[in-house]
């Protein structure tokens, strides 16, 4: 057996030759190096997720502004049309309880992520006051609950026009809280937005007085909610999922307190058949994705930029409501919407211009400056690099 084995190896060597043997060894070495690199990558990624700073870097790496806002756009369009379907054709007239189901499903999914060690680590407790977490959780309950209540009592167009009014509210809140100021051109653009919202709201053919009050009460919590989500992620190294895990239980408690005030009685008497239950569950799953995508977008951009995204969502949802839900906002209302979108477009262009100018001022420009030095033995040219900053 040993002789035949040696003979087989000799035959293999004679067929392959020296180059063939080297090729096999090189392939084995490459496969080992690739496997080692893969293990090192997995280990480094796992270690990154074990710290809040590393998890934040991974979120910024894979979910930049374009990805996060695109994700949020599609989910937002889907959930608004789905919720209108659930509260319209399905007849589930319990918006606060629907919001409660959204956050309950979110908390269940986050608990599964926590069990599987997929949930990013939270920053140390000393970096973020517990009062900020509690305030965000409470405001989320009002922002989300009142949003669904507004969607129940108002048309889709009215609901979207009220959302655009959040932008000037955010600007005012950031001035009060952080002393951030804006230019006069931006004030004029936001004035145009407010005027368009007023026209679209008053002339909406499906105007409802109670729904209008709910929409107005929702604007301020929505603005503060976006500001807090953006600032906590950008300044305290919170990731979207980690912050959701901390705030969701608080939100659920406040939603339970809001149910008796804003929901009609009889939720247990609702017809919980397969079709209705699947529609409500679909809304709840989209609610989790909406909360996640919204948090990613706010962490990657800003509160104002996140609202600016609503100008495109408005057009899509108005058309979707007209096609799918037989919504007819009327010519005057649509004119107000277009005027509001024009003002929002001007505001966006001014924002982009200021952002570009600011980035140009911060980038150092290297300008070569030639100087001639003459030594005792002769002349010698040398180039000195001078760094200048735009001020």
CSV table of N, CA and C in Angstrom, one decimal, residues 321-381:
chain,number,residue,atom,x,y,z
A,321,UNK,N,-54.2,59.1,-2.8
A,321,UNK,CA,-55.5,59.3,-2.2
A,321,UNK,C,-56.6,59.5,-3.2
A,322,UNK,N,-56.3,60.2,-4.3
A,322,UNK,CA,-57.3,60.5,-5.3
A,322,UNK,C,-57.6,59.2,-6.1
A,323,UNK,N,-56.6,58.4,-6.4
A,323,UNK,CA,-56.8,57.2,-7.2
A,323,UNK,C,-57.4,56.0,-6.3
A,324,UNK,N,-56.8,55.8,-5.2
A,324,UNK,CA,-57.2,54.6,-4.4
A,324,UNK,C,-58.4,54.9,-3.4
A,325,UNK,N,-58.5,56.1,-2.9
A,325,UNK,CA,-59.4,56.3,-1.8
A,325,UNK,C,-60.5,57.3,-2.2
A,326,UNK,N,-60.6,57.7,-3.5
A,326,UNK,CA,-61.6,58.6,-4.0
A,326,UNK,C,-61.6,59.9,-3.3
A,327,UNK,N,-60.5,60.4,-2.9
A,327,UNK,CA,-60.3,61.7,-2.3
A,327,UNK,C,-60.3,62.8,-3.3
A,328,UNK,N,-61.1,63.9,-3.1
A,328,UNK,CA,-61.2,65.0,-4.1
A,328,UNK,C,-60.9,66.3,-3.4
A,329,UNK,N,-59.6,66.7,-3.3
A,329,UNK,CA,-59.3,67.9,-2.5
A,329,UNK,C,-59.9,69.2,-3.1
A,330,UNK,N,-60.1,69.2,-4.4
A,330,UNK,CA,-60.6,70.4,-5.1
A,330,UNK,C,-59.5,71.2,-5.7
A,331,UNK,N,-59.9,72.1,-6.7
A,331,UNK,CA,-58.9,72.9,-7.4
A,331,UNK,C,-58.2,73.9,-6.5
A,332,UNK,N,-59.0,74.6,-5.7
A,332,UNK,CA,-58.4,75.6,-4.8
A,332,UNK,C,-57.4,75.0,-3.8
A,333,UNK,N,-57.8,73.9,-3.3
A,333,UNK,CA,-57.0,73.2,-2.3
A,333,UNK,C,-55.7,72.7,-3.0
A,334,UNK,N,-55.8,72.2,-4.2
A,334,UNK,CA,-54.6,71.8,-4.9
A,334,UNK,C,-53.7,73.0,-5.2
A,335,UNK,N,-54.3,74.1,-5.5
A,335,UNK,CA,-53.5,75.3,-5.8
A,335,UNK,C,-52.7,75.8,-4.6
A,336,UNK,N,-53.4,75.7,-3.4
A,336,UNK,CA,-52.7,76.0,-2.2
A,336,UNK,C,-51.5,75.1,-1.9
A,337,UNK,N,-51.8,73.8,-2.2
A,337,UNK,CA,-50.7,72.8,-2.0
A,337,UNK,C,-49.5,73.1,-2.9
A,338,UNK,N,-49.8,73.4,-4.2
A,338,UNK,CA,-48.7,73.7,-5.1
A,338,UNK,C,-47.9,75.0,-4.6
A,339,UNK,N,-48.6,76.0,-4.1
A,339,UNK,CA,-48.0,77.2,-3.6
A,339,UNK,C,-47.1,76.9,-2.4
A,340,UNK,N,-47.6,76.0,-1.6
A,340,UNK,CA,-46.8,75.6,-0.4
A,340,UNK,C,-45.6,74.8,-0.8
A,341,UNK,N,-45.7,73.9,-1.8
A,341,UNK,CA,-44.6,73.2,-2.3
A,341,UNK,C,-43.6,74.1,-3.0
A,342,UNK,N,-44.0,75.1,-3.7
A,342,UNK,CA,-43.1,76.1,-4.3
A,342,UNK,C,-42.3,76.8,-3.2
A,343,UNK,N,-42.9,77.2,-2.1
A,343,UNK,CA,-42.2,77.8,-1.0
A,343,UNK,C,-41.2,76.9,-0.4
A,344,UNK,N,-41.6,75.6,-0.2
A,344,UNK,CA,-40.7,74.6,0.4
A,344,UNK,C,-39.5,74.4,-0.5
A,345,UNK,N,-39.8,74.4,-1.9
A,345,UNK,CA,-38.7,74.2,-2.8
A,345,UNK,C,-37.6,75.3,-2.7
A,346,UNK,N,-38.1,76.6,-2.6
A,346,UNK,CA,-37.2,77.7,-2.5
A,346,UNK,C,-36.4,77.6,-1.2
A,347,UNK,N,-37.1,77.2,-0.1
A,347,UNK,CA,-36.4,77.0,1.2
A,347,UNK,C,-35.3,75.9,1.1
A,348,UNK,N,-35.6,74.8,0.4
A,348,UNK,CA,-34.7,73.8,0.3
A,348,UNK,C,-33.5,74.2,-0.5
A,349,UNK,N,-33.7,75.0,-1.6
A,349,UNK,CA,-32.5,75.4,-2.4
A,349,UNK,C,-31.7,76.4,-1.6
A,350,UNK,N,-32.3,77.2,-0.8
A,350,UNK,CA,-31.5,78.1,0.1
A,350,UNK,C,-30.7,77.3,1.1
A,351,UNK,N,-31.3,76.3,1.6
A,351,UNK,CA,-30.6,75.4,2.6
A,351,UNK,C,-29.3,74.8,1.9
A,352,UNK,N,-29.5,74.2,0.7
A,352,UNK,CA,-28.5,73.6,0.0
A,352,UNK,C,-27.3,74.5,-0.3
A,353,UNK,N,-27.7,75.8,-0.7
A,353,UNK,CA,-26.7,76.8,-1.1
A,353,UNK,C,-25.9,77.1,0.1
A,354,UNK,N,-26.5,77.4,1.3
A,354,UNK,CA,-25.8,77.7,2.5
A,354,UNK,C,-24.9,76.6,3.0
A,355,UNK,N,-25.4,75.3,2.8
A,355,UNK,CA,-24.6,74.2,3.2
A,355,UNK,C,-23.4,74.1,2.3
A,356,UNK,N,-23.5,74.3,1.0
A,356,UNK,CA,-22.4,74.3,0.1
A,356,UNK,C,-21.4,75.4,0.4
A,357,UNK,N,-21.9,76.6,0.7
A,357,UNK,CA,-21.0,77.7,1.0
A,357,UNK,C,-20.2,77.4,2.3
A,358,UNK,N,-20.9,76.8,3.3
A,358,UNK,CA,-20.3,76.5,4.6
A,358,UNK,C,-19.2,75.5,4.4
A,359,UNK,N,-19.4,74.5,3.6
A,359,UNK,CA,-18.4,73.4,3.4
A,359,UNK,C,-17.2,74.0,2.7
A,360,UNK,N,-17.4,74.9,1.7
A,360,UNK,CA,-16.3,75.5,1.0
A,360,UNK,C,-15.4,76.4,1.9
A,361,UNK,N,-16.1,77.0,2.9
A,361,UNK,CA,-15.3,77.8,3.8
A,361,UNK,C,-14.4,77.0,4.8
A,362,UNK,N,-14.8,75.7,5.0
A,362,UNK,CA,-14.1,74.9,6.0
A,362,UNK,C,-13.0,74.1,5.3
A,363,UNK,N,-13.0,74.0,4.0
A,363,UNK,CA,-12.0,73.2,3.3
A,363,UNK,C,-10.8,74.0,3.1
A,364,UNK,N,-9.6,73.6,3.6
A,364,UNK,CA,-8.4,74.4,3.3
A,364,UNK,C,-7.9,74.2,1.9
A,365,UNK,N,-7.4,75.3,1.3
A,365,UNK,CA,-7.0,75.3,-0.1
A,365,UNK,C,-5.4,75.4,-0.1
A,366,UNK,N,-4.8,74.5,-0.7
A,366,UNK,CA,-3.3,74.5,-0.8
A,366,UNK,C,-2.9,75.3,-2.0
A,367,UNK,N,-2.1,76.4,-1.9
A,367,UNK,CA,-1.7,77.2,-3.0
A,367,UNK,C,-0.2,77.1,-3.1
A,368,UNK,N,0.4,76.6,-4.2
A,368,UNK,CA,1.9,76.6,-4.2
A,368,UNK,C,2.4,78.0,-4.5
A,369,UNK,N,3.4,78.4,-3.6
A,369,UNK,CA,4.1,79.7,-3.8
A,369,UNK,C,5.5,79.4,-4.0
A,370,UNK,N,6.1,79.9,-5.1
A,370,UNK,CA,7.4,79.7,-5.4
A,370,UNK,C,8.3,80.8,-4.9
A,371,UNK,N,9.4,80.4,-4.3
A,371,UNK,CA,10.4,81.3,-3.7
A,371,UNK,C,11.7,80.9,-4.2
A,372,UNK,N,12.6,81.9,-4.4
A,372,UNK,CA,13.9,81.6,-4.9
A,372,UNK,C,14.9,81.9,-3.8
A,373,UNK,N,15.7,80.9,-3.4
A,373,UNK,CA,16.7,81.1,-2.4
A,373,UNK,C,18.1,81.0,-3.1
A,374,UNK,N,18.9,81.9,-2.7
A,374,UNK,CA,20.3,82.0,-3.3
A,374,UNK,C,21.3,81.7,-2.2
A,375,UNK,N,22.1,80.7,-2.3
A,375,UNK,CA,23.1,80.3,-1.4
A,375,UNK,C,24.4,80.9,-1.8
A,376,UNK,N,25.4,80.6,-1.0
A,376,UNK,CA,26.7,81.1,-1.3
A,376,UNK,C,27.3,80.5,-2.5
A,377,UNK,N,27.0,79.2,-2.8
A,377,UNK,CA,27.6,78.5,-3.9
A,377,UNK,C,26.8,78.7,-5.2
A,378,UNK,N,25.6,79.3,-5.1
A,378,UNK,CA,24.8,79.5,-6.4
A,378,UNK,C,23.4,79.7,-6.0
A,379,UNK,N,22.5,79.6,-7.0
A,379,UNK,CA,21.1,79.8,-6.8
A,379,UNK,C,20.4,78.5,-6.8
A,380,UNK,N,19.3,78.4,-6.1
A,380,UNK,CA,18.5,77.2,-5.9
A,380,UNK,C,17.1,77.5,-5.8
A,381,UNK,N,16.2,77.0,-6.6
A,381,UNK,CA,14.8,77.2,-6.6
A,381,UNK,C,14.1,76.2,-5.6
